[in-house]
CSV table of C-alpha atoms in Angstrom, one decimal:
chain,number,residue,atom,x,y,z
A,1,UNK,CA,-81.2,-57.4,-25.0
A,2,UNK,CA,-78.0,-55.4,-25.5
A,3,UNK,CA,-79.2,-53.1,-27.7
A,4,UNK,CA,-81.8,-52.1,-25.5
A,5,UNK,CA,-79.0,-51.5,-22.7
A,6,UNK,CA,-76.9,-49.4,-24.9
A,7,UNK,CA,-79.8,-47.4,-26.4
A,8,UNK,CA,-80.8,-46.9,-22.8
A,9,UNK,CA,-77.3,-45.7,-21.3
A,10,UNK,CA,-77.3,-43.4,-24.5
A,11,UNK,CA,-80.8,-42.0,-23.4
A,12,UNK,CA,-79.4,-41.9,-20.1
A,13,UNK,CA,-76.0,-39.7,-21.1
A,14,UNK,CA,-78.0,-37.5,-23.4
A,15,UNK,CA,-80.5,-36.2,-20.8
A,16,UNK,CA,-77.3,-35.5,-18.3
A,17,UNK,CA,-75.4,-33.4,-21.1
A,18,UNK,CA,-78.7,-31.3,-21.2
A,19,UNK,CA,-79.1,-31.0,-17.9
A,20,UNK,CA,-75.5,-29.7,-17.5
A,21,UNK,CA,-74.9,-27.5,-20.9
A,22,UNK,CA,-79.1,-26.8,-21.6
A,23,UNK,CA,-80.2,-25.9,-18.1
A,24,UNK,CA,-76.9,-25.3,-15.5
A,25,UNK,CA,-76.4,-22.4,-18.7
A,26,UNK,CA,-73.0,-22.0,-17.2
A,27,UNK,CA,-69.4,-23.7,-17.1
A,28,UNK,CA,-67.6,-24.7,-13.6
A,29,UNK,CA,-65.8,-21.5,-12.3
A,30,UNK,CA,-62.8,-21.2,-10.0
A,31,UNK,CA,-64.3,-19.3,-6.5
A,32,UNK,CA,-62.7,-16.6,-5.6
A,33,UNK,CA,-61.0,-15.5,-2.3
A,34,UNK,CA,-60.4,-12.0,-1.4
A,35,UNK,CA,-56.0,-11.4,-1.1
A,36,UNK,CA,-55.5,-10.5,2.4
A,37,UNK,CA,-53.4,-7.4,3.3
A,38,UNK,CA,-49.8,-8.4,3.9
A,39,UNK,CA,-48.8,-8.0,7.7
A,40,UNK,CA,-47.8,-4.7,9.0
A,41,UNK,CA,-45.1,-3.4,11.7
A,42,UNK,CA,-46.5,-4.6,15.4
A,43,UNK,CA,-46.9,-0.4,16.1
A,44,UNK,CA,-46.7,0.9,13.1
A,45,UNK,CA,-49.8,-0.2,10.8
A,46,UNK,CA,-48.0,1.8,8.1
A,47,UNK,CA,-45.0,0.0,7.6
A,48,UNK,CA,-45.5,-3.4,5.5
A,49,UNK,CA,-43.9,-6.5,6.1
A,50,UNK,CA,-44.0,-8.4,3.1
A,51,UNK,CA,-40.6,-8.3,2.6
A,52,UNK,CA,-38.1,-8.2,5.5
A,53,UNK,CA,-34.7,-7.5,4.6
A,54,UNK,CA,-32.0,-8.8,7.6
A,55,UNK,CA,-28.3,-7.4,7.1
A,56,UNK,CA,-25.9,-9.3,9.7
A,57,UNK,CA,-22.5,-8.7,11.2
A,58,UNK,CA,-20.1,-9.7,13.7
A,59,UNK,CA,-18.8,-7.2,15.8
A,60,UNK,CA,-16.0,-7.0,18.1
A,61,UNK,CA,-14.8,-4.4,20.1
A,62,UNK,CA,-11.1,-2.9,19.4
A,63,UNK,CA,-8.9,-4.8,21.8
A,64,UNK,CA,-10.8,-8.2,21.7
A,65,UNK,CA,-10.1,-11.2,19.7
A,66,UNK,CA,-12.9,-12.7,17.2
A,67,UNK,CA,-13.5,-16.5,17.0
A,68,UNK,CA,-11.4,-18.3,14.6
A,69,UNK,CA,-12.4,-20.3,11.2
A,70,UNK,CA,-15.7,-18.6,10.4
A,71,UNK,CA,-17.5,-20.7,13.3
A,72,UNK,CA,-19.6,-17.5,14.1
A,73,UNK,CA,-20.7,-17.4,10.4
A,74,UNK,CA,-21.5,-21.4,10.4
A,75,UNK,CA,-23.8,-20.8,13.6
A,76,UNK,CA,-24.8,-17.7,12.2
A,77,UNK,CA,-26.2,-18.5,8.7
A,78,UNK,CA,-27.5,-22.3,10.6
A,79,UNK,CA,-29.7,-19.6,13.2
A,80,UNK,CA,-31.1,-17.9,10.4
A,81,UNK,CA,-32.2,-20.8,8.3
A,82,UNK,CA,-34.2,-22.1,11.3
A,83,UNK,CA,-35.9,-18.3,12.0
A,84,UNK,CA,-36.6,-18.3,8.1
A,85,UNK,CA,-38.7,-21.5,8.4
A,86,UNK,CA,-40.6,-20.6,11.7
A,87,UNK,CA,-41.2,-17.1,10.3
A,88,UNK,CA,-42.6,-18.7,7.2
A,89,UNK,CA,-44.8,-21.0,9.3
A,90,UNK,CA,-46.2,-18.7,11.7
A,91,UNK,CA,-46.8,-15.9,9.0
A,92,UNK,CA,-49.0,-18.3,6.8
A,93,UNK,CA,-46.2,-17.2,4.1
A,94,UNK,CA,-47.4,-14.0,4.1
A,95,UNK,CA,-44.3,-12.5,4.5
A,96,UNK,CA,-41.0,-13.3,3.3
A,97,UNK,CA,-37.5,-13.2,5.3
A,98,UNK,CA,-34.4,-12.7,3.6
A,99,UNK,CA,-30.9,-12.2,5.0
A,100,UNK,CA,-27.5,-11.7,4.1
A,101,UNK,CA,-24.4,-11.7,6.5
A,102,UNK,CA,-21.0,-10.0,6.0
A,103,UNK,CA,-18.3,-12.3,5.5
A,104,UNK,CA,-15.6,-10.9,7.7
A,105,UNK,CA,-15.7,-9.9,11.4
A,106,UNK,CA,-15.8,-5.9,11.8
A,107,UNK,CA,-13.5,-3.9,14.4
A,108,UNK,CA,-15.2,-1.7,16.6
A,109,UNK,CA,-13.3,1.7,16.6
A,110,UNK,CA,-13.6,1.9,20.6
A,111,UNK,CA,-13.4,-1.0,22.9
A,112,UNK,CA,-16.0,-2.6,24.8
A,113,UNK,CA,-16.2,-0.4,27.9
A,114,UNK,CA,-17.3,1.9,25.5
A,115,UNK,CA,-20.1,0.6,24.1
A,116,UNK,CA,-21.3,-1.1,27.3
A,117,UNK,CA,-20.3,1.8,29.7
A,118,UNK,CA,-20.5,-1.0,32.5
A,119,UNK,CA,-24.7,-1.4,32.1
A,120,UNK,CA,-26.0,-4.2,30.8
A,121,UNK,CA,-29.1,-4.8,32.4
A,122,UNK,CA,-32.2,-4.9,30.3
A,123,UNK,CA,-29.9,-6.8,27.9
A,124,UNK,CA,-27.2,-4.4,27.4
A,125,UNK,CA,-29.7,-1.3,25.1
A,126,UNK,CA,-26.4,1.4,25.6
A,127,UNK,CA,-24.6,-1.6,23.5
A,128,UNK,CA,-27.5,-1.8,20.7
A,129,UNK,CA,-27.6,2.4,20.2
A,130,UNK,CA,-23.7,3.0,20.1
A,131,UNK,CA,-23.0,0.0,18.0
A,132,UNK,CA,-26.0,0.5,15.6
A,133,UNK,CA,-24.9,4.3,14.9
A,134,UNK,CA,-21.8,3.5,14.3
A,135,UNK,CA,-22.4,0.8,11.9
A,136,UNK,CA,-25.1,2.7,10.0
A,137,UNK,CA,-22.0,5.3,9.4
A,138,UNK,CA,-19.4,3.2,8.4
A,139,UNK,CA,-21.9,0.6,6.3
A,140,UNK,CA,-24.6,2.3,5.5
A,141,UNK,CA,-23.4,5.9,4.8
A,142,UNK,CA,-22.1,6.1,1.1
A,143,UNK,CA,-19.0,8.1,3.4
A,144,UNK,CA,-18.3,5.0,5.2
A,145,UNK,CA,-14.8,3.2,5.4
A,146,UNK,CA,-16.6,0.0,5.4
A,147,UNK,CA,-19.5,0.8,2.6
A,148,UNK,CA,-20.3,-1.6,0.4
A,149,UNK,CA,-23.4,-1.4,-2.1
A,150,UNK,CA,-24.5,-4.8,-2.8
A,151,UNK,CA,-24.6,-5.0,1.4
A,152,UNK,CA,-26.7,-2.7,1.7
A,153,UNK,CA,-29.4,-3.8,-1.0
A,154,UNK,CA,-32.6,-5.3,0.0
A,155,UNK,CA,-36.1,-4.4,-0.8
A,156,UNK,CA,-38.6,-4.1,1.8
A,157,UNK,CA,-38.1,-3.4,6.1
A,158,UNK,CA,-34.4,-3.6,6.5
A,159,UNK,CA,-33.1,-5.7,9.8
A,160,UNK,CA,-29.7,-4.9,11.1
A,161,UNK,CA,-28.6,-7.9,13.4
A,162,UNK,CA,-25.3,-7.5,15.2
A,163,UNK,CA,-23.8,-10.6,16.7
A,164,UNK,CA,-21.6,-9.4,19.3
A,165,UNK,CA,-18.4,-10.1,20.7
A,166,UNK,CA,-19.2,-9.3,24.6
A,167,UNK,CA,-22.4,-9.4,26.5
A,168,UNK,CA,-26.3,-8.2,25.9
A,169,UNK,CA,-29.5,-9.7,24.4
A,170,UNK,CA,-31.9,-6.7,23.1
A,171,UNK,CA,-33.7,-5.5,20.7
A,172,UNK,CA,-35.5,-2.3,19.2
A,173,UNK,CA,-37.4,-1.2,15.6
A,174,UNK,CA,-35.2,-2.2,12.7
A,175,UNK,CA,-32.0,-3.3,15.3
A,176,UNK,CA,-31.3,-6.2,17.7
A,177,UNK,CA,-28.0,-7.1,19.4
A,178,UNK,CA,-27.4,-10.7,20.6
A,179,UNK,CA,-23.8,-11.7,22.3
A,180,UNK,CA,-21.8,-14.4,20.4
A,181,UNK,CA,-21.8,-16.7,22.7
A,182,UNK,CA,-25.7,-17.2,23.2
A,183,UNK,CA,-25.2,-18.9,19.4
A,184,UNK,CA,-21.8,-21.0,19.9
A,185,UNK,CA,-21.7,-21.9,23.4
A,186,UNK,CA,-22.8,-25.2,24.2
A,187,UNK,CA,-24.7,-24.1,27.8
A,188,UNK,CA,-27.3,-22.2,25.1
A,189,UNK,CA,-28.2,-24.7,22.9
A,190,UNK,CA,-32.1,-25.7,23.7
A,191,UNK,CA,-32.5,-22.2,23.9
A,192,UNK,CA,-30.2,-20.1,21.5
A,193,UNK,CA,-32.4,-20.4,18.3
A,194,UNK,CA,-35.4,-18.9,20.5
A,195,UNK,CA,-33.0,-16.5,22.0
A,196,UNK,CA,-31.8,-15.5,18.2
A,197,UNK,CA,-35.8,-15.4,16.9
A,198,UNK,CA,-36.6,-13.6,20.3
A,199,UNK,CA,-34.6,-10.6,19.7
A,200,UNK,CA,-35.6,-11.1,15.2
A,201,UNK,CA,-39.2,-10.1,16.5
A,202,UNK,CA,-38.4,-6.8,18.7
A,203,UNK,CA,-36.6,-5.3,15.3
A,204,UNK,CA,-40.9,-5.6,14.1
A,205,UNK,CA,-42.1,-4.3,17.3
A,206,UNK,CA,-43.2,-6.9,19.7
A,207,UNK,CA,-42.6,-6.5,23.1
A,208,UNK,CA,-41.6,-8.8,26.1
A,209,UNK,CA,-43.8,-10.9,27.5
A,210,UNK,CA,-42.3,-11.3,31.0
A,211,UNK,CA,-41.2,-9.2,33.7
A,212,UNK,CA,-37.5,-7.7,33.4
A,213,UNK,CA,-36.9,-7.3,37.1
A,214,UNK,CA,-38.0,-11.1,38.3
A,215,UNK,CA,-38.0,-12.7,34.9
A,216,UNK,CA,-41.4,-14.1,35.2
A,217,UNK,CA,-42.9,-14.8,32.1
A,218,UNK,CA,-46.7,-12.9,31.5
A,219,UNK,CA,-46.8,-15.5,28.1
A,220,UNK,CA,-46.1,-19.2,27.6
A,221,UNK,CA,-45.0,-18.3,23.4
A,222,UNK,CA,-41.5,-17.0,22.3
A,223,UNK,CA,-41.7,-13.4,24.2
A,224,UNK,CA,-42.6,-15.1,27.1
A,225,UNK,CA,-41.9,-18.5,28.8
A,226,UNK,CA,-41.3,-19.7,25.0
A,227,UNK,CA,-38.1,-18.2,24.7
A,228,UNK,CA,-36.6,-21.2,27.3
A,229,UNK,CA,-37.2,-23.8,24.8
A,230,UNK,CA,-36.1,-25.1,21.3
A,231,UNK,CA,-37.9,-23.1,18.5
A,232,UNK,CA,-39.7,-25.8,17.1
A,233,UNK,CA,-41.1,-26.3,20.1
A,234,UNK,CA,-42.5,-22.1,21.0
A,235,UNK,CA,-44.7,-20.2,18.7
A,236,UNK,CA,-45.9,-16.3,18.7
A,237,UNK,CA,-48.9,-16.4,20.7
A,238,UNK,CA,-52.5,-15.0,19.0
A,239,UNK,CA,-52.4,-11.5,20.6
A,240,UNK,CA,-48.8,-11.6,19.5
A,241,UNK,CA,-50.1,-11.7,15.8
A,242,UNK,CA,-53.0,-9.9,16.0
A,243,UNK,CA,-50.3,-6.8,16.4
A,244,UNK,CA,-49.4,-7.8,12.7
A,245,UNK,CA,-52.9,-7.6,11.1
A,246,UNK,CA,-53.4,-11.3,11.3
């Protein structure tokens, strides 16, 4: 009786190998998916945003005094290992943030009148254009007192992020300014990662979503009503991403 089983599970095993190599013809193959484009600037479909490149400083006006013991670089480097991951998340991986901060705190040549000239609303803009062309001369500029080559690598869209030692929040195409104390002071900290990612995504384009005069929020994601809470608790709302290609 066992022979007949075995010649019958042999029968059985030779018509499937015929079926498989004599009629299928053809060997399992791997399906395959179409690459997707990698996102692109929220206004500018031109500019890619594979890579994103953030350069980081600490700024303080000439006459005021900077934090002691590095604690604005602990906070600092802690901020953007949290916007790394949520970037990562939201982006599907699609597009890769990178960052590099300067190790020591960098004197403004004027003081802070200057660079405020006593208007701050909207988040202090007059702040972001006066410190950002200075820096770009004194960093970026090969003529700079301050240049410094390996600082200035970075493939990709280039970031500057300036951490400042006074007051504003804002935020434009390549450049955002956020005060120091919306990352080290202790009445910020549900919000002060969102804050810091808030500001990240006007350098790519993407505008508020509430109303400046009243505050209202027009959006319940990170441009919006989002911005009030933790980061791991906000996103970037669908209409939000659909200004990146995705």
């Amino acid at each position: 009786m066992g022979k007949y089983a075995v010649a019958a599970f042999a029968l059985i095993g030779g018509v499937m190998v015929f079926i498989y190599f004599g009629i299928g013809g053809t060997s399992p193959q791997r399906e395959q998916f179409p690459r997707l484009p990698p996102p692109h600037h929220a206004r500018n479909t031109s500019q890619a945003l594979k890579e994103i490149n953030v350069r980081a400083v600490y700024f303080v006006p000439k006459g005021k005094v900077a934090i002691p013991n590095n604690q604005w670089k602990e906070n600092l480097l802690e901020r953007f290992s949290l916007l790394k991951k949520f970037h990562a998340m939201a982006f599907w991986n699609r597009s890769t943030l990178e960052y590099a901060v300067y190790p020591t705190p960098i004197t403004g040549l004027r003081d802070h009148l200057f660079y405020d000239t006593n208007r701050t609303d909207e988040g202090n803009p007059e702040g972001l254009r006066s410190i950002s062309e200075e820096l770009e001369s004194r960093f970026f500029s090969r003529e700079g007192d301050l240049y410094d080559a390996s600082f200035d690598k970075g493939a990709g869209y280039r970031v500057l992020y300036i951490i400042y030692e006074g007051v504003g929040a804002s935020g434009a195409d390549g450049v955002a300014l956020l005060s120091r104390k919306f990352f080290t002071e202790d009445e910020y900290r549900v919000e002060r990662d969102s804050f810091f990612a808030h500001e990240f995504y006007h350098t790519l384009g993407v505008p508020d979503s509430y109303r400046h005069q009243s505050g209202a929020p027009t959006s319940n994601d990170l441009m919006g009503a989002g911005r009030l809470r933790p980061l791991t608790e906000t996103f970037l709302s669908r209409e939000a991403m659909a200004l990146f290609g995705i």
